[in-house]
Short mmCIF file of C-alpha atoms in Angstrom, two decimals:
data_model
loop_
_atom_site.label_atom_id
_atom_site.label_comp_id
_atom_site.label_asym_id
_atom_site.label_seq_id
_atom_site.Cartn_x
_atom_site.Cartn_y
_atom_site.Cartn_z
CA ARG A 30 -53.39 -15.43 28.78
CA THR A 31 -50.41 -14.32 26.67
CA VAL A 32 -47.34 -13.19 28.55
CA VAL A 33 -45.01 -11.02 26.50
CA ILE A 34 -41.35 -10.87 27.53
CA GLU A 35 -39.27 -8.06 26.02
CA VAL A 36 -35.72 -9.43 25.82
CA CYS A 37 -34.05 -7.04 23.42
CA SER A 38 -34.94 -4.30 20.99
CA ARG A 39 -35.06 -6.58 17.99
CA ALA A 40 -36.93 -9.61 19.28
CA THR A 41 -39.96 -10.45 21.38
CA LEU A 42 -40.55 -13.79 23.07
CA TYR A 43 -44.09 -15.04 23.56
CA VAL A 44 -44.90 -17.55 26.33
CA LEU A 45 -48.40 -18.94 25.98
CA SER A 46 -50.61 -19.94 28.88
CA ASP A 47 -54.35 -20.10 29.56
CA ASP A 48 -56.03 -17.25 27.66
CA ARG A 49 -59.34 -17.05 29.46
CA GLY A 50 -58.21 -14.62 32.13
CA ASP A 51 -60.82 -15.85 34.62
CA LYS A 52 -59.43 -15.59 38.09
CA HIS A 53 -61.87 -18.22 39.26
CA THR A 54 -60.72 -20.71 36.68
CA LYS A 55 -58.66 -23.51 38.09
CA MET A 56 -55.39 -23.71 36.13
CA THR A 57 -53.45 -26.93 35.85
CA PRO A 58 -49.88 -26.51 37.11
CA PRO A 59 -47.31 -26.95 34.31
CA SER A 60 -45.42 -30.18 34.28
CA ALA A 61 -41.67 -30.41 34.76
CA VAL A 62 -41.27 -31.23 31.08
CA HIS A 63 -43.09 -28.06 30.06
CA ILE A 64 -40.97 -25.98 32.40
CA LEU A 65 -37.76 -27.49 31.05
CA ASN A 66 -38.85 -26.92 27.46
CA SER A 67 -39.66 -23.31 28.24
CA ILE A 68 -36.25 -22.77 29.83
CA LEU A 69 -34.47 -24.32 26.85
CA LEU A 70 -36.51 -22.16 24.49
CA VAL A 71 -35.56 -19.01 26.37
CA LEU A 72 -31.87 -19.95 26.48
CA THR A 73 -31.80 -20.79 22.78
CA PHE A 74 -33.52 -17.52 21.98
CA ILE A 75 -31.06 -15.53 24.06
CA ILE A 76 -27.95 -17.19 22.66
CA THR A 77 -28.92 -17.29 18.99
CA GLY A 78 -31.08 -14.19 18.84
CA CYS A 79 -30.52 -11.26 21.11
CA LEU A 80 -26.90 -11.77 22.09
CA SER A 81 -25.50 -12.92 18.77
CA GLN A 82 -23.61 -10.27 16.87
CA SER A 83 -24.65 -9.15 13.46
CA LYS A 84 -22.15 -9.05 10.61
CA PRO A 85 -19.51 -6.41 11.40
CA THR A 86 -18.55 -3.60 9.06
CA VAL A 87 -14.79 -3.81 8.43
CA THR A 88 -12.56 -1.16 6.83
CA ILE A 89 -8.79 -0.78 6.84
CA GLN A 90 -6.34 2.09 6.85
CA VAL A 91 -3.15 1.22 4.97
CA PRO A 92 -0.54 3.80 3.88
CA SER A 93 -0.34 3.74 0.09
CA ILE A 94 3.28 4.91 -0.27
CA VAL A 95 6.09 4.31 2.22
CA LYS A 96 9.81 4.94 1.87
CA ASN A 97 12.05 1.93 2.37
CA GLY A 98 13.66 1.88 5.82
CA SER A 99 11.45 4.64 7.21
CA GLU A 100 10.04 4.76 10.72
CA SER A 101 7.42 2.27 11.86
CA ILE A 102 4.00 2.33 10.22
CA VAL A 103 0.56 1.23 11.43
CA LEU A 104 -2.02 -0.73 9.47
CA ASP A 105 -5.39 -0.38 11.19
CA CYS A 106 -8.41 -2.67 10.97
CA LEU A 107 -11.55 -0.76 11.95
CA TYR A 108 -14.75 -2.65 12.73
CA GLU A 109 -17.96 -2.28 14.66
CA PHE A 110 -21.03 -4.41 15.31
CA ASP A 111 -24.42 -2.77 14.92
CA LYS A 112 -25.99 -4.70 17.82
CA TRP A 113 -25.45 -4.32 21.52
CA ASN A 114 -23.63 -7.28 23.02
CA PRO A 115 -22.99 -7.75 26.76
CA LEU A 116 -20.61 -10.67 26.24
CA THR A 117 -16.88 -10.17 26.63
CA PRO A 118 -14.71 -10.44 23.49
CA GLU A 119 -13.33 -13.71 24.85
CA ASP A 120 -16.80 -15.19 25.34
CA GLU A 121 -17.87 -14.03 21.92
CA GLY A 122 -14.80 -15.61 20.29
CA LEU A 123 -13.52 -12.39 18.71
CA VAL A 124 -10.63 -12.91 16.28
CA VAL A 125 -8.81 -10.41 14.05
CA LYS A 126 -6.57 -11.57 11.21
CA TRP A 127 -4.40 -9.66 8.75
CA TYR A 128 -3.46 -11.10 5.36
CA PHE A 129 -0.70 -10.08 2.96
CA LYS A 130 -1.05 -11.43 -0.58
CA ASP A 131 -3.59 -13.96 0.77
CA THR A 132 -1.12 -15.23 3.39
CA LEU A 133 -1.89 -14.91 7.11
CA VAL A 134 0.65 -12.55 8.72
CA TYR A 135 -1.07 -11.47 11.95
CA GLN A 136 -3.67 -12.89 14.31
CA TRP A 137 -5.27 -11.73 17.53
CA ILE A 138 -7.69 -13.95 19.41
CA ALA A 139 -9.35 -11.99 22.22
CA GLY A 140 -7.96 -13.08 25.56
CA ASN A 141 -4.61 -14.04 24.04
CA PRO A 142 -1.57 -12.02 22.94
CA PRO A 143 -1.33 -11.20 19.21
CA GLN A 144 0.91 -13.28 16.97
CA ALA A 145 2.90 -12.54 13.83
CA ALA A 146 3.33 -15.08 11.06
CA SER A 147 5.03 -15.66 7.74
CA LEU A 148 6.78 -12.59 6.29
CA LEU A 149 5.96 -10.41 9.31
CA THR A 150 7.52 -12.73 11.87
CA ASN A 151 9.92 -10.66 14.01
CA ARG A 152 8.90 -7.53 12.10
CA LEU A 153 5.98 -6.38 14.25
CA ASN A 154 5.73 -4.58 17.55
CA LEU A 155 3.38 -7.08 19.21
CA GLU A 156 2.99 -4.84 22.27
CA TYR A 157 1.43 -2.06 20.22
CA THR A 158 -2.15 -1.21 21.19
CA ILE A 159 -4.36 1.22 19.31
CA SER A 160 -7.27 1.32 21.77
CA ASN A 161 -8.02 0.65 25.43
CA GLU A 162 -11.29 -1.06 24.60
CA PRO A 163 -11.02 -4.82 25.13
CA ALA A 164 -12.67 -5.57 21.78
CA GLN A 165 -10.41 -3.17 19.86
CA LYS A 166 -7.08 -3.33 21.65
CA TYR A 167 -4.94 -5.28 19.17
CA ARG A 168 -6.86 -4.73 15.95
CA ALA A 169 -3.93 -2.87 14.31
CA MET A 170 -0.43 -4.05 13.54
CA GLN A 171 2.68 -1.90 13.73
CA ILE A 172 5.41 -2.76 11.22
CA VAL A 173 8.90 -1.84 12.37
CA THR A 174 11.19 -0.55 9.60
CA PRO A 175 9.16 -1.37 6.46
CA THR A 176 11.13 -2.66 3.46
CA SER A 177 10.38 -3.20 -0.21
CA GLU A 178 9.39 -6.88 0.09
CA LEU A 179 6.36 -5.74 2.09
CA SER A 180 4.88 -4.06 -0.99
CA GLY A 181 1.57 -5.59 -1.98
CA GLU A 182 -2.09 -5.99 -1.04
CA TYR A 183 -3.35 -6.26 2.53
CA TYR A 184 -6.77 -7.05 3.95
CA CYS A 185 -8.31 -7.73 7.37
CA PHE A 186 -10.70 -10.43 8.60
CA VAL A 187 -12.87 -10.03 11.71
CA GLY A 188 -14.92 -12.91 13.09
CA SER A 189 -16.72 -14.31 16.12
CA PHE A 190 -18.71 -17.42 16.96
CA ASN A 191 -21.73 -16.00 15.15
CA SER A 192 -20.50 -13.75 12.35
CA GLU A 193 -17.53 -12.76 10.24
CA SER A 194 -16.54 -10.16 7.66
CA THR A 195 -13.58 -9.25 5.47
CA SER A 196 -12.37 -5.82 4.39
CA ILE A 197 -11.52 -4.75 0.88
CA ARG A 198 -7.91 -5.07 -0.24
CA LYS A 199 -5.55 -2.11 -0.21
CA LYS A 200 -2.12 -1.89 -1.77
CA MET A 201 0.95 -0.52 -0.05
CA THR A 202 4.08 0.38 -2.03
CA VAL A 203 7.37 0.52 -0.16
CA TYR A 204 9.64 2.31 -2.62
CA VAL A 205 13.42 2.37 -2.70
CA PRO A 206 15.03 5.58 -4.04
CA GLU A 207 18.18 5.36 -6.10
CA THR A 208 21.45 4.76 -4.29
CA GLN A 209 23.05 7.04 -6.86
CA MET A 210 22.11 8.82 -10.07
CA LEU A 211 24.67 10.17 -12.55
CA LEU A 212 24.35 12.31 -15.65
CA TYR A 213 27.64 12.78 -17.49
CA ALA A 214 29.44 12.83 -20.84
CA PRO A 215 32.33 10.33 -21.12
CA ARG A 216 35.42 11.93 -22.61
CA ARG A 217 36.33 10.87 -26.14
CA THR A 218 39.75 9.56 -27.03
CA THR A 219 42.00 11.38 -29.47
CA THR A 220 41.75 8.45 -31.91
CA GLU A 221 38.01 8.89 -32.43
CA VAL A 222 37.46 10.45 -35.85
CA ASP A 223 33.69 10.06 -36.26
CA ARG A 224 33.14 13.17 -34.09
CA LYS A 225 30.45 11.40 -32.08
CA PHE A 226 29.91 11.99 -28.39
CA GLU A 227 27.47 10.58 -25.88
CA VAL A 228 25.68 11.69 -22.74
CA ARG A 229 24.76 9.01 -20.22
CA CYS A 230 22.28 8.84 -17.35
CA GLU A 231 22.45 6.02 -14.81
CA ALA A 232 20.49 5.14 -11.68
CA GLU A 233 20.99 2.17 -9.37
CA GLY A 234 19.09 0.30 -6.66
CA VAL A 235 15.52 1.42 -7.42
CA TYR A 236 12.17 -0.20 -6.56
CA PRO A 237 9.53 -0.66 -7.93
CA GLU A 238 9.69 -0.46 -11.74
CA PRO A 239 11.28 2.85 -12.78
CA ASN A 240 11.30 4.66 -16.07
CA MET A 241 13.79 7.18 -17.39
CA THR A 242 13.67 10.13 -19.75
CA ILE A 243 16.77 11.71 -21.33
CA SER A 244 16.54 14.80 -23.51
CA SER A 245 18.35 17.70 -25.12
CA ARG A 246 17.06 21.23 -24.80
CA GLU A 247 18.59 22.40 -28.08
CA ARG A 248 16.95 22.16 -31.49
CA LEU A 249 18.09 19.03 -33.30
CA GLU A 250 18.02 18.40 -37.01
CA ALA A 251 17.57 15.11 -38.83
CA SER A 252 21.15 15.37 -40.01
CA ASP A 253 22.43 15.39 -36.43
CA ASP A 254 22.50 11.56 -36.51
CA VAL A 255 21.13 11.01 -33.00
CA SER A 256 20.68 7.54 -31.50
CA VAL A 257 19.28 6.59 -28.12
CA HIS A 258 19.97 3.46 -26.05
CA ILE A 259 18.33 1.99 -22.95
CA GLU A 260 19.42 -0.83 -20.66
CA THR A 261 17.79 -2.15 -17.51
CA THR A 262 18.59 -4.94 -15.08
CA ASN A 263 16.96 -6.43 -11.99
CA ILE A 264 19.37 -7.57 -9.30
CA ASP A 265 17.99 -9.07 -6.09
CA GLY A 266 14.69 -7.28 -6.55
CA LEU A 267 16.20 -3.84 -7.19
CA TYR A 268 16.37 -2.16 -10.58
CA ASN A 269 19.28 -0.50 -12.35
CA ILE A 270 18.44 1.62 -15.36
CA GLN A 271 20.55 3.67 -17.77
CA ALA A 272 19.91 5.66 -20.90
CA TRP A 273 22.30 7.48 -23.20
CA ILE A 274 22.26 9.60 -26.33
CA GLU A 275 24.87 9.40 -29.08
CA MET A 276 25.09 12.35 -31.43
CA VAL A 277 27.53 13.95 -33.84
CA ASP A 278 29.59 16.92 -32.75
CA ARG A 279 28.52 19.82 -34.96
CA GLY A 280 31.98 21.28 -34.86
CA ASP A 281 30.92 24.47 -33.11
CA SER A 282 31.56 25.50 -29.55
CA ASN A 283 27.94 26.11 -28.55
CA PRO A 284 27.11 24.34 -25.28
CA ILE A 285 24.26 21.83 -25.16
CA THR A 286 22.02 21.28 -22.15
CA PHE A 287 20.83 17.76 -21.33
CA ASP A 288 18.17 16.63 -18.86
CA CYS A 289 17.57 13.25 -17.26
CA ILE A 290 14.42 12.39 -15.31
CA LEU A 291 14.04 9.25 -13.23
CA ARG A 292 10.51 8.30 -12.19
CA ILE A 293 8.97 5.62 -9.99
CA PRO A 294 5.33 5.86 -11.10
CA GLU A 295 3.85 3.72 -8.32
CA ALA A 296 5.50 5.88 -5.68
CA ASN A 297 4.90 9.28 -7.30
CA TYR A 298 8.66 9.79 -7.04
CA THR A 299 10.77 11.88 -9.45
CA VAL A 300 14.42 12.94 -9.64
CA HIS A 301 15.62 15.46 -12.25
CA LYS A 302 19.25 16.16 -13.16
CA SER A 303 20.69 18.53 -15.76
CA ILE A 304 24.14 19.23 -17.21
CA ILE A 305 25.66 21.58 -19.77
CA TYR A 306 28.03 19.93 -22.23
CA TYR A 307 30.79 21.98 -23.89
CA PRO A 308 31.81 20.28 -27.19
CA SER A 309 35.05 22.19 -27.63
CA THR A 310 36.50 21.07 -24.29
CA GLN A 311 34.28 18.03 -23.57
CA ASP A 312 33.69 19.46 -20.14
CA THR A 313 30.34 19.29 -18.34
CA LYS A 314 28.73 21.40 -15.68
CA GLU A 315 25.87 20.25 -13.47
CA ILE A 316 23.11 22.81 -13.15
CA ASP A 317 19.87 23.22 -11.24
CA PRO A 318 17.19 21.78 -13.56
CA TYR A 319 14.63 24.19 -12.12
CA GLY A 320 16.88 27.26 -12.18
CA ASP A 321 15.46 30.41 -13.79
CA SER A 322 18.38 30.76 -16.18
CA ASN A 323 17.89 27.33 -17.69
CA SER A 324 14.35 26.14 -17.20
CA GLY A 325 12.26 28.90 -18.73
CA SER A 326 12.97 28.71 -22.45
CA TRP A 327 13.32 25.01 -23.14
CA LEU A 328 9.73 24.31 -22.16
CA ALA A 329 8.39 26.58 -24.92
CA PRO A 330 7.61 24.45 -28.00
CA THR A 331 8.19 27.38 -30.37
CA THR A 332 11.81 27.84 -29.35
CA ALA A 333 13.07 24.40 -28.46
CA PHE A 334 12.85 20.82 -29.55
CA LEU A 335 12.80 18.02 -27.02
CA LEU A 336 14.18 14.64 -27.93
CA VAL A 337 12.72 12.22 -25.42
CA ILE A 338 12.91 8.52 -24.96
CA THR A 339 10.94 7.00 -22.13
CA MET A 340 11.01 3.37 -21.23
CA LEU A 341 9.05 1.34 -18.73
CA LEU A 342 11.13 -1.50 -17.45
CA SER A 343 11.22 -4.28 -20.01
CA THR A 344 14.00 -6.56 -18.87
CA ARG A 345 13.87 -8.52 -15.63
CA LEU A 346 16.57 -10.90 -14.59
#
């Protein structure tokens, strides 16, 4: 007779005995060895079959753009197992690990408090919990006051005694806006006879790689003798960038409007400044770059010429 034992939805255990089904047939009692073998078979089946977890599906939620020095942020590791498991996370050996640039920075072993490592040591709120479920409680890490050195790729690893899985990598950019940005025209000395003047744009303390655009809204001719210069430096991981235009004073008193745009492409961050330069007095006036009185006409290609120089950072110290 075949005795069928349903242990779980995915597996069936067969225990074979006499198949004749005759109630008058004398059956030989099983030996102790047979009983022990049957018990070991059942235990092995339970441990390795029904109660083992299948490979978990792991995804992560990582903010893509964060401002330097902002409030705390949370990086979440989401996972689930597609098989029912009555074991506790501790018995199953659940472990969650976070990596930053392939370096372990966070680890939670179920039944133990989470730990920070490497660059995130003393930078995490280790009491932060994202769920009340024992198997999910410390899956996320809360970074207190993110800074630019935490920019890079993160991924999460989830494992147990029987399975493991790793998420895809996601990049987080912690950008640093400029500490100051200036657009101005240095005054010429009375000894200068070449009638040249310059307009400068400078930004300091930026991260990551910035670029800068400086332009004139007025129509320029080839005879205007215009030259453009760019300089960039990297000091302690932060970028300084400046651009300036040199051009010949036409000798008239017509004001000239200049625009400077600072961009951090990876952070989708832009700052725009504008000034009006008065050649006769060498005075400047800062204006709203988006004001109706100044922004409407210069964008039309039929009425204005835009001299633009854009540079992605090329010099790193």
